C-alpha positions as protocol buffer text, in pm:
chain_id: "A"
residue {
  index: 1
  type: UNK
  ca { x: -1452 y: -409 z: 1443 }
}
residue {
  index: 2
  type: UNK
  ca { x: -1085 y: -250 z: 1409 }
}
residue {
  index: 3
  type: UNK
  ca { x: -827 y: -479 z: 1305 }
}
residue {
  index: 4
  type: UNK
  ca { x: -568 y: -283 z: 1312 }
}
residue {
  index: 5
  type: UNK
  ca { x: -486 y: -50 z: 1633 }
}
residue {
  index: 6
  type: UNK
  ca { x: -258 y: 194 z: 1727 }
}
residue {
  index: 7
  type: UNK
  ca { x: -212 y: 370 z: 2078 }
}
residue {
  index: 8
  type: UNK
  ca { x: 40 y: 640 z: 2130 }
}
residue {
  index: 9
  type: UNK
  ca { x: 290 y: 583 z: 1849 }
}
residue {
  index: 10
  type: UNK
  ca { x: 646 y: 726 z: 1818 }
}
residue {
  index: 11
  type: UNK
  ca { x: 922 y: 654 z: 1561 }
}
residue {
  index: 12
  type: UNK
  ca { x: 1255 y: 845 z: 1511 }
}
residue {
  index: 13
  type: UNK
  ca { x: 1550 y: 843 z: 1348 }
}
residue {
  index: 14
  type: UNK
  ca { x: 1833 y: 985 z: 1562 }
}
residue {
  index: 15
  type: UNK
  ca { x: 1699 y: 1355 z: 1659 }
}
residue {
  index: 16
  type: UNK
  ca { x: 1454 y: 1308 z: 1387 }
}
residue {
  index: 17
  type: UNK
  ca { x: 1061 y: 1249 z: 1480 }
}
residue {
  index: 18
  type: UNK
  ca { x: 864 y: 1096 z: 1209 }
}
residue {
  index: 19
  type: UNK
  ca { x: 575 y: 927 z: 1396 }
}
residue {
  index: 20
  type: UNK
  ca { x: 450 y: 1179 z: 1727 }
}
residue {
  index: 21
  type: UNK
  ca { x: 208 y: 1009 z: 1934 }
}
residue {
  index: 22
  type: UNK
  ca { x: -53 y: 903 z: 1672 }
}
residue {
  index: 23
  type: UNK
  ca { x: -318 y: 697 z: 1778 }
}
residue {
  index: 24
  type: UNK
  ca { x: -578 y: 543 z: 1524 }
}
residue {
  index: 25
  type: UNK
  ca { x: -790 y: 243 z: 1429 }
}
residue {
  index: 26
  type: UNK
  ca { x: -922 y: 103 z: 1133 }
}
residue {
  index: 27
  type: UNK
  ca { x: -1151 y: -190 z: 1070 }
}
residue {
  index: 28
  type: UNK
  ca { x: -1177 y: -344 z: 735 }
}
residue {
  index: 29
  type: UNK
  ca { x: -1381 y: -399 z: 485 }
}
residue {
  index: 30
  type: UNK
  ca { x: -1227 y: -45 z: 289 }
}
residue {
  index: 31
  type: UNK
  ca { x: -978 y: 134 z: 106 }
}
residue {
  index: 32
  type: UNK
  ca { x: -838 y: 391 z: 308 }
}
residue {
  index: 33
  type: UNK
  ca { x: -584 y: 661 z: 185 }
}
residue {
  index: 34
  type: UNK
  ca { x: -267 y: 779 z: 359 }
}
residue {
  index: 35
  type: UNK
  ca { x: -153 y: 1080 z: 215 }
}
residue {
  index: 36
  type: UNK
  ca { x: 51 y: 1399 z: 334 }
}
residue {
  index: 37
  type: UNK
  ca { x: 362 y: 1553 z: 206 }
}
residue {
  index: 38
  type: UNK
  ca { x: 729 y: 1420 z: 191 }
}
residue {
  index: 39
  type: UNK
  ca { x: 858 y: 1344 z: 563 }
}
residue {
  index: 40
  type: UNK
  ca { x: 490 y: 1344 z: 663 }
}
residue {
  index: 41
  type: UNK
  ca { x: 558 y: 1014 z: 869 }
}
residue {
  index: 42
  type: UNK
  ca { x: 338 y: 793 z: 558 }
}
residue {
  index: 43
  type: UNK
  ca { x: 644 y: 549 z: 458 }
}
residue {
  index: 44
  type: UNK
  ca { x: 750 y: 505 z: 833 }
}
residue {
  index: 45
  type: UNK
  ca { x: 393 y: 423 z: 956 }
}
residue {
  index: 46
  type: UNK
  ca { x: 340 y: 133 z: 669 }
}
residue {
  index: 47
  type: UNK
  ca { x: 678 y: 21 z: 718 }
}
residue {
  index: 48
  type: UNK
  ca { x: 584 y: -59 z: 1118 }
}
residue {
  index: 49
  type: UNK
  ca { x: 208 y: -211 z: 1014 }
}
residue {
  index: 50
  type: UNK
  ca { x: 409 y: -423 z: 747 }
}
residue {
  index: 51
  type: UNK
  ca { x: 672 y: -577 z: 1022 }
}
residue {
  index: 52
  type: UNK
  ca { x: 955 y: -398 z: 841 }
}
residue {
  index: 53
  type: UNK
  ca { x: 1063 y: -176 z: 1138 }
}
residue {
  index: 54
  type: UNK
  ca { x: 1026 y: -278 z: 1496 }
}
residue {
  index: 55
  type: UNK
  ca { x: 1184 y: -1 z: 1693 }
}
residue {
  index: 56
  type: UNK
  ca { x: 925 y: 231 z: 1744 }
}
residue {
  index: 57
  type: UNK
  ca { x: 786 y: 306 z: 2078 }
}
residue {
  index: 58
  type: UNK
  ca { x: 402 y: 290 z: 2170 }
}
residue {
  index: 59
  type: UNK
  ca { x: 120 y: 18 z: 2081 }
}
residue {
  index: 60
  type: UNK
  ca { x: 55 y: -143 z: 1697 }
}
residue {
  index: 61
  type: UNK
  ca { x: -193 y: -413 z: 1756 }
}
residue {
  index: 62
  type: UNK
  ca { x: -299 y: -650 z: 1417 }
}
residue {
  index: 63
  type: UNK
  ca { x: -562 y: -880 z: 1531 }
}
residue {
  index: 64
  type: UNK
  ca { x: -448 y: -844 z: 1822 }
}
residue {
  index: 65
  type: UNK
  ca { x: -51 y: -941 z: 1747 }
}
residue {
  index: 66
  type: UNK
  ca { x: 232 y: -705 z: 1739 }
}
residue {
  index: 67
  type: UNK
  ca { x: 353 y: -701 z: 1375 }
}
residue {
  index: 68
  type: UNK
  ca { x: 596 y: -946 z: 1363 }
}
residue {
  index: 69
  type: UNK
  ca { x: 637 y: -1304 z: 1152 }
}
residue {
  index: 70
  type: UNK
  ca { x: 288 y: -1370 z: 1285 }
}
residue {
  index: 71
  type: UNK
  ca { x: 135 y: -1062 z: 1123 }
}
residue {
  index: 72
  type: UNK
  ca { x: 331 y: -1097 z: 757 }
}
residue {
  index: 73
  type: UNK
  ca { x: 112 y: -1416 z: 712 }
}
residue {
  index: 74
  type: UNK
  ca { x: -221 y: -1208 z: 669 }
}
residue {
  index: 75
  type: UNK
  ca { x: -52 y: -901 z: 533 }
}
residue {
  index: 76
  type: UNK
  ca { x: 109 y: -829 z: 198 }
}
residue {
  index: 77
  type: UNK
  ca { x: 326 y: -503 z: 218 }
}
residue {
  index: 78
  type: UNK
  ca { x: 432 y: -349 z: -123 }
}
residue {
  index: 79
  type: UNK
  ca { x: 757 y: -116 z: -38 }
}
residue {
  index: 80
  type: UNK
  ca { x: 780 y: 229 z: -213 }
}
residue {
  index: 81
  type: UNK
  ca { x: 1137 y: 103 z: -282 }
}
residue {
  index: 82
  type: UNK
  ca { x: 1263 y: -220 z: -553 }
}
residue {
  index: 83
  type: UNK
  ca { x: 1311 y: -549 z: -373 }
}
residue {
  index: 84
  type: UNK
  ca { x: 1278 y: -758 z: -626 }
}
residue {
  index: 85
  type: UNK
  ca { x: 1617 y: -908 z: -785 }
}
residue {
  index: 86
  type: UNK
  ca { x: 1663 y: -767 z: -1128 }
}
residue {
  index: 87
  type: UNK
  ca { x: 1833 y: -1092 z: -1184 }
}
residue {
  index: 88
  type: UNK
  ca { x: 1542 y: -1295 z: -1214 }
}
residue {
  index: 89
  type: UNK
  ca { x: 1240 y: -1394 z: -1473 }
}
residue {
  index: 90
  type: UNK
  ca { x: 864 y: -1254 z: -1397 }
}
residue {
  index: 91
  type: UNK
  ca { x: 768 y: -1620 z: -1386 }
}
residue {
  index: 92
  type: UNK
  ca { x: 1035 y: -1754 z: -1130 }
}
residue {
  index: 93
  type: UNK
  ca { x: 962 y: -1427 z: -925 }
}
residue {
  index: 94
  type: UNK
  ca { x: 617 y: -1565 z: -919 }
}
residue {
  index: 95
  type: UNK
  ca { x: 717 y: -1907 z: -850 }
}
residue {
  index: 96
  type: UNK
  ca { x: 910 y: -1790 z: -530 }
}
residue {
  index: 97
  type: UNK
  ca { x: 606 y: -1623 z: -423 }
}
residue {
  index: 98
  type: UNK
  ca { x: 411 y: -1926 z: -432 }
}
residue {
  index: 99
  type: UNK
  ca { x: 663 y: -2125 z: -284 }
}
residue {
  index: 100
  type: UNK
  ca { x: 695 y: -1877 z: 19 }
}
residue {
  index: 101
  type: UNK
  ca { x: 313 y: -1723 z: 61 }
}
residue {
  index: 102
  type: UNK
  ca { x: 39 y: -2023 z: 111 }
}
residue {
  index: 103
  type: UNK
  ca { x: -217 y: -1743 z: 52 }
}
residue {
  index: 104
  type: UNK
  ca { x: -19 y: -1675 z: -296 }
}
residue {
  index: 105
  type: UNK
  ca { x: -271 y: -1752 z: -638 }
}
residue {
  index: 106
  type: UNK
  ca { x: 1 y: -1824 z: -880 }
}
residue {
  index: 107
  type: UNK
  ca { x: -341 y: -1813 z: -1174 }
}
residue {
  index: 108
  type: UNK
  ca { x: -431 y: -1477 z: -1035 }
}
residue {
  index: 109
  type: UNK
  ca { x: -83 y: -1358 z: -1045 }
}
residue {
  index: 110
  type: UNK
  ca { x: -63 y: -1477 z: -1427 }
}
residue {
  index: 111
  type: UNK
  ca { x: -366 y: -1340 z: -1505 }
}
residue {
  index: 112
  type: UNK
  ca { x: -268 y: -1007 z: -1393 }
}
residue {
  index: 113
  type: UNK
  ca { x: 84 y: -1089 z: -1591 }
}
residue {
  index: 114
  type: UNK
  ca { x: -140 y: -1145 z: -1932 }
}
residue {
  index: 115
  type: UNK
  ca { x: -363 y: -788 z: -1835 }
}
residue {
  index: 116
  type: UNK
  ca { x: -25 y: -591 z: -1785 }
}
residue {
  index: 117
  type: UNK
  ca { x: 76 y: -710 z: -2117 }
}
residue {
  index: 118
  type: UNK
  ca { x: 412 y: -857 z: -1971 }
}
residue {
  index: 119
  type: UNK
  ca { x: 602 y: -1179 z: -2071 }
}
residue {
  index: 120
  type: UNK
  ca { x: 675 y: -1426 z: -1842 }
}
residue {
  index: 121
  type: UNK
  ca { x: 1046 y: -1480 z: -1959 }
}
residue {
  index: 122
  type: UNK
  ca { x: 1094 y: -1188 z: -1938 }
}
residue {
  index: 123
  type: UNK
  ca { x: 1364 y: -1014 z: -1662 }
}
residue {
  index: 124
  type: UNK
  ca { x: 1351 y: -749 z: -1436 }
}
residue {
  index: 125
  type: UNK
  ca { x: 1635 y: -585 z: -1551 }
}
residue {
  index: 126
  type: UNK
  ca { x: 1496 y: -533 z: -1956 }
}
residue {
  index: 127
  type: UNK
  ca { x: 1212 y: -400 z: -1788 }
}
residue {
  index: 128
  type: UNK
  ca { x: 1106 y: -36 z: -1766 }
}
residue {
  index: 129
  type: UNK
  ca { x: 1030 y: 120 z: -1404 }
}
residue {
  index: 130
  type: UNK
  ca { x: 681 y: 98 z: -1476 }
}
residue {
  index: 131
  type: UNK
  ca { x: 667 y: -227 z: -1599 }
}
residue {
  index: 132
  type: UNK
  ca { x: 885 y: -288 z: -1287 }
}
residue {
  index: 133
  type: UNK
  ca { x: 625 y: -163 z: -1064 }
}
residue {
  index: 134
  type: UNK
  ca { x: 333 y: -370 z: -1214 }
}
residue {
  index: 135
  type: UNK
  ca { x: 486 y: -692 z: -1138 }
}
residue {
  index: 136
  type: UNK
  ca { x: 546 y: -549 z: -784 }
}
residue {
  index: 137
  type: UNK
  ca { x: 169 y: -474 z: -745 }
}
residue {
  index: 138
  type: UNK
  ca { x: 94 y: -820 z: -893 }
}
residue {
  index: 139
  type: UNK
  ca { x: 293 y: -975 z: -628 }
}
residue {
  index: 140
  type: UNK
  ca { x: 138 y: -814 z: -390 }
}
residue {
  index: 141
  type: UNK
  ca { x: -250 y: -835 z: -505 }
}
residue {
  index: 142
  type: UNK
  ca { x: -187 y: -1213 z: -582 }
}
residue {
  index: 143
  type: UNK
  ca { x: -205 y: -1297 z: -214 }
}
residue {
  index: 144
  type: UNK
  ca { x: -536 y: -1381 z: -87 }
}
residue {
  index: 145
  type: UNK
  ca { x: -434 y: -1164 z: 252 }
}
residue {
  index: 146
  type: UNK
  ca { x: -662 y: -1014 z: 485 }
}
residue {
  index: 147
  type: UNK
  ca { x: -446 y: -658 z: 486 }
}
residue {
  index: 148
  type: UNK
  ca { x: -297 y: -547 z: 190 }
}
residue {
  index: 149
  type: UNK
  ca { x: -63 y: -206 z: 240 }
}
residue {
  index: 150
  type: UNK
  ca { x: 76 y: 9 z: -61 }
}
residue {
  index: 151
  type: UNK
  ca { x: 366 y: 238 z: -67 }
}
residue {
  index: 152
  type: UNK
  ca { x: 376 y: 480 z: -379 }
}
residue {
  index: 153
  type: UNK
  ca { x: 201 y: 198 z: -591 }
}
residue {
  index: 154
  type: UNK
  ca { x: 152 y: 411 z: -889 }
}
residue {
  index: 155
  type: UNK
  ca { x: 428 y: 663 z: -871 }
}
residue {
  index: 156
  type: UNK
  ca { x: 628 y: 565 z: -1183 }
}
residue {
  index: 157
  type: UNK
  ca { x: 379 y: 463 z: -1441 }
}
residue {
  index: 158
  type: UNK
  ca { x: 216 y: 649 z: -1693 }
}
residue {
  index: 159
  type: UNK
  ca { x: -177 y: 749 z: -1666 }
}
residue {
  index: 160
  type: UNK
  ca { x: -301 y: 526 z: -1875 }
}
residue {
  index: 161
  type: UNK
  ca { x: -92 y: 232 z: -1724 }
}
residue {
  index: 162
  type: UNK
  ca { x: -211 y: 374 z: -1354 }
}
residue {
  index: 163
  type: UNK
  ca { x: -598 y: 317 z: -1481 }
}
residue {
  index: 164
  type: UNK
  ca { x: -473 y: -66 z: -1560 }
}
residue {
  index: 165
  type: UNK
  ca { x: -322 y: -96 z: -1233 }
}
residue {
  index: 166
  type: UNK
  ca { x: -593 y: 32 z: -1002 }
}
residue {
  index: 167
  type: UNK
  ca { x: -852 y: -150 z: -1191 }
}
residue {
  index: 168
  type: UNK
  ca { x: -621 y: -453 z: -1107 }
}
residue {
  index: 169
  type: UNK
  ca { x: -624 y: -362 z: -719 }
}
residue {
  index: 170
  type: UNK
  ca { x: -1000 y: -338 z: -725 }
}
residue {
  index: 171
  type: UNK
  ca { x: -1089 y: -587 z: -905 }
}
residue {
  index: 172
  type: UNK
  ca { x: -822 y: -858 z: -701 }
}
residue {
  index: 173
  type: UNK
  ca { x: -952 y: -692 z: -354 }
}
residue {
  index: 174
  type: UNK
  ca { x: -1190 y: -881 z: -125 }
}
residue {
  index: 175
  type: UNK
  ca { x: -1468 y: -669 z: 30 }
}
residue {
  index: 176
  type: UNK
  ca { x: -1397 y: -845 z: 339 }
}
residue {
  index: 177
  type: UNK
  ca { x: -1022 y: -712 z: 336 }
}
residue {
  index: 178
  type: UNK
  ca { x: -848 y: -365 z: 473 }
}
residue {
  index: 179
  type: UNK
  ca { x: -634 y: -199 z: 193 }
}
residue {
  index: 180
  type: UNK
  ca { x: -442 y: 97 z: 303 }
}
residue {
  index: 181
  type: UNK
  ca { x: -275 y: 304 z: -41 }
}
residue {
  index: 182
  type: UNK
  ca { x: -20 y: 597 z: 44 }
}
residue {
  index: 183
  type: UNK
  ca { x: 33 y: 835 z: -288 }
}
residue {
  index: 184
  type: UNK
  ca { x: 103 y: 1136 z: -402 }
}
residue {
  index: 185
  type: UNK
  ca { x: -136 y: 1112 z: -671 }
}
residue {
  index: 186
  type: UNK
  ca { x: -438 y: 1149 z: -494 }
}
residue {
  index: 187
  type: UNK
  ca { x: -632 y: 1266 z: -788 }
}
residue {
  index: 188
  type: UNK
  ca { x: -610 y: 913 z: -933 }
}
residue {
  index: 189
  type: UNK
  ca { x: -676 y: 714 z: -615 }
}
residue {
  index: 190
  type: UNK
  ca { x: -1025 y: 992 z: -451 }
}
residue {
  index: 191
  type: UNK
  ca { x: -1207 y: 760 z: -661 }
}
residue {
  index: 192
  type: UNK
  ca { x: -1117 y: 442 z: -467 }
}
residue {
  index: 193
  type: UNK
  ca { x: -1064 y: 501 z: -143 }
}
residue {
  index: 194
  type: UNK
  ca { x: -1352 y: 504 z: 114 }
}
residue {
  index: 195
  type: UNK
  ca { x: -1136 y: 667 z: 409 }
}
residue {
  index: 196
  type: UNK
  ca { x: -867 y: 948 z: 404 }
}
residue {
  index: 197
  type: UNK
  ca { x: -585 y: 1050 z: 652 }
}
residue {
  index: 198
  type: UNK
  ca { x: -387 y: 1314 z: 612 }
}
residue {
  index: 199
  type: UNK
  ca { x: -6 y: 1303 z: 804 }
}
residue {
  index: 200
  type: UNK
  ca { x: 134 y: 1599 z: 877 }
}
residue {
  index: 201
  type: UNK
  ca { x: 510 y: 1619 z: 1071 }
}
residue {
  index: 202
  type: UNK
  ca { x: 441 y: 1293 z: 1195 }
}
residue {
  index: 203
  type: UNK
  ca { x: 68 y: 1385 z: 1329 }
}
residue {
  index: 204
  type: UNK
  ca { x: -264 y: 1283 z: 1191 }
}
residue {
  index: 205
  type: UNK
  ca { x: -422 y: 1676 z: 1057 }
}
residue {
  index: 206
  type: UNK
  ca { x: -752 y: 1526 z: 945 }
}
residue {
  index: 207
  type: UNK
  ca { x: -894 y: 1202 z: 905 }
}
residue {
  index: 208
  type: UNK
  ca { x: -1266 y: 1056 z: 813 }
}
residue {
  index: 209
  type: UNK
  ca { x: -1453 y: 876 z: 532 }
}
residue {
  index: 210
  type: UNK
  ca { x: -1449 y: 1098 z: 167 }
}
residue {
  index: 211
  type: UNK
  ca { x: -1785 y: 1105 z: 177 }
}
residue {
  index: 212
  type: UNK
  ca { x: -1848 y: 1290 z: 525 }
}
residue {
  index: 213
  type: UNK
  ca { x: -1507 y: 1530 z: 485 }
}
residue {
  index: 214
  type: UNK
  ca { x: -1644 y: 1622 z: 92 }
}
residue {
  index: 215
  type: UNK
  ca { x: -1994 y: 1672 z: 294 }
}
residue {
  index: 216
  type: UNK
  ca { x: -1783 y: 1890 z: 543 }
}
residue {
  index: 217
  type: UNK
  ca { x: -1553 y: 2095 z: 334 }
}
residue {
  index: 218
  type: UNK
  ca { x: -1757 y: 2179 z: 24 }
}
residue {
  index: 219
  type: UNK
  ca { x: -1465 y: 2035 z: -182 }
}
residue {
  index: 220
  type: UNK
  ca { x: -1320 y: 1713 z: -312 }
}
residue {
  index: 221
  type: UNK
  ca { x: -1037 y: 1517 z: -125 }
}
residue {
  index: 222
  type: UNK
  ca { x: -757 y: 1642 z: -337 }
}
residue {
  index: 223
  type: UNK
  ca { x: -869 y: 2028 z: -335 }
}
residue {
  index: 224
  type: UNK
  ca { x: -860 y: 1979 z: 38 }
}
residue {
  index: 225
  type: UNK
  ca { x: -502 y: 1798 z: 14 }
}
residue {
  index: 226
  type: UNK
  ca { x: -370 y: 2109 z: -187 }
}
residue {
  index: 227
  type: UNK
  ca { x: -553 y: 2354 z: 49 }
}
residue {
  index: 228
  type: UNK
  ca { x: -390 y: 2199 z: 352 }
}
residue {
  index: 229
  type: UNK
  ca { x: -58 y: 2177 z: 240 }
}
residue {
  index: 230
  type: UNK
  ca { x: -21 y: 2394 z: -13 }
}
């Protein structure tokens, strides 16, 4: 059963067309990858399934709601940009969390804390990128939500700390649930991911599950990412 559909999607910016016409469903139960190159279209399309932009033109259906406030209750959107306030302590960022998500598990949350080897007391602002990121990726894998959608998750961590991380997202990640992770680092996320679509100026070039486009091309998901686009 799709959960999420889209019909006939647009999005610009002034003259500029990142989304044209794409039209795609997915039903959950998987990971599924969205990768392409820079100004493929991949930050603009999870910014419209996470009810962070509204003007687009066409159809985005989520359980059969437009994303709005509706939507943000069974979806937990990690940006590929800070929005945390650098201000503030891990454990009152978590404490907001719970206070503003019902579906928030403040023990999951400090369990994932504990495995990322970061304090509570601790602030934002004495904190590394990376460390920075994990406690964005906790935030968002604490939520018991039925969508989860990742922007750039692992971009600015090191390889051993992206291991740590994805091990966190599958092991916090209900079978039941649709995850959608767009990356550059495909390499590190083939492994996970049980569905693939490539963007490409704003249009979908190939899509399919890993399996049946590794059965197809002869080749692994990111040999076929650097044969397309590079």
């Amino acid at each position: 059963m799709s959960i999420i559909q889209i019909n006939n999607l647009y999005k610009s910016y002034g003259s500029v067309q990142a989304i044209k016409g794409i039209t795609y469903d997915l039903s959950g139960g998987q990971i599924v990858g969205l990768v392409g190159p820079n100004g493929s279209g991949k930050t603009s399309m999870l910014r419209i399934l996470g009810a962070f932009d509204m003007a687009y033109s066409g159809e985005v259906l989520i359980y059969g709601a437009n994303p709005g406030l509706k939507t943000r209750k069974i979806v937990s959107y990690l940006p590929d940009k800070p929005y945390i306030s650098d201000r503030l302590r891990a454990e009152q960022i978590i404490e907001t969390y719970a206070g503003f998500f019902e579906d928030f598990n403040k023990d999951k949350a400090y369990q994932m804390l504990d495995l990322f080897k970061l304090k509570p007391e601790q602030k934002i602002r004495e904190m590394s990128k990376g460390m920075g990121e994990k406690i964005a990726v906790l935030l968002t894998m604490s939520r018991e939500a039925q969508i989860y959608i990742l922007d750039e998750p692992i971009s600015g961590v090191d390889p051993a700390s992206r291991k740590i991380i994805l091990r966190s997202i599958i092991e916090n990640f209900s079978e039941d649930s649709l995850m959608i992770v767009s990356t550059h680092l495909l390499n590190d996320i083939e492994k996970i991911i049980d569905q693939v679509v490539f963007l490409d100026e704003g249009t979908i070039k190939i899509s399919g599950s890993t399996d049946d486009l590794r059965a197809e091309y002869g080749k692994g998901i990111n040999e076929l990412f650097e044969e397309i686009f590079q």
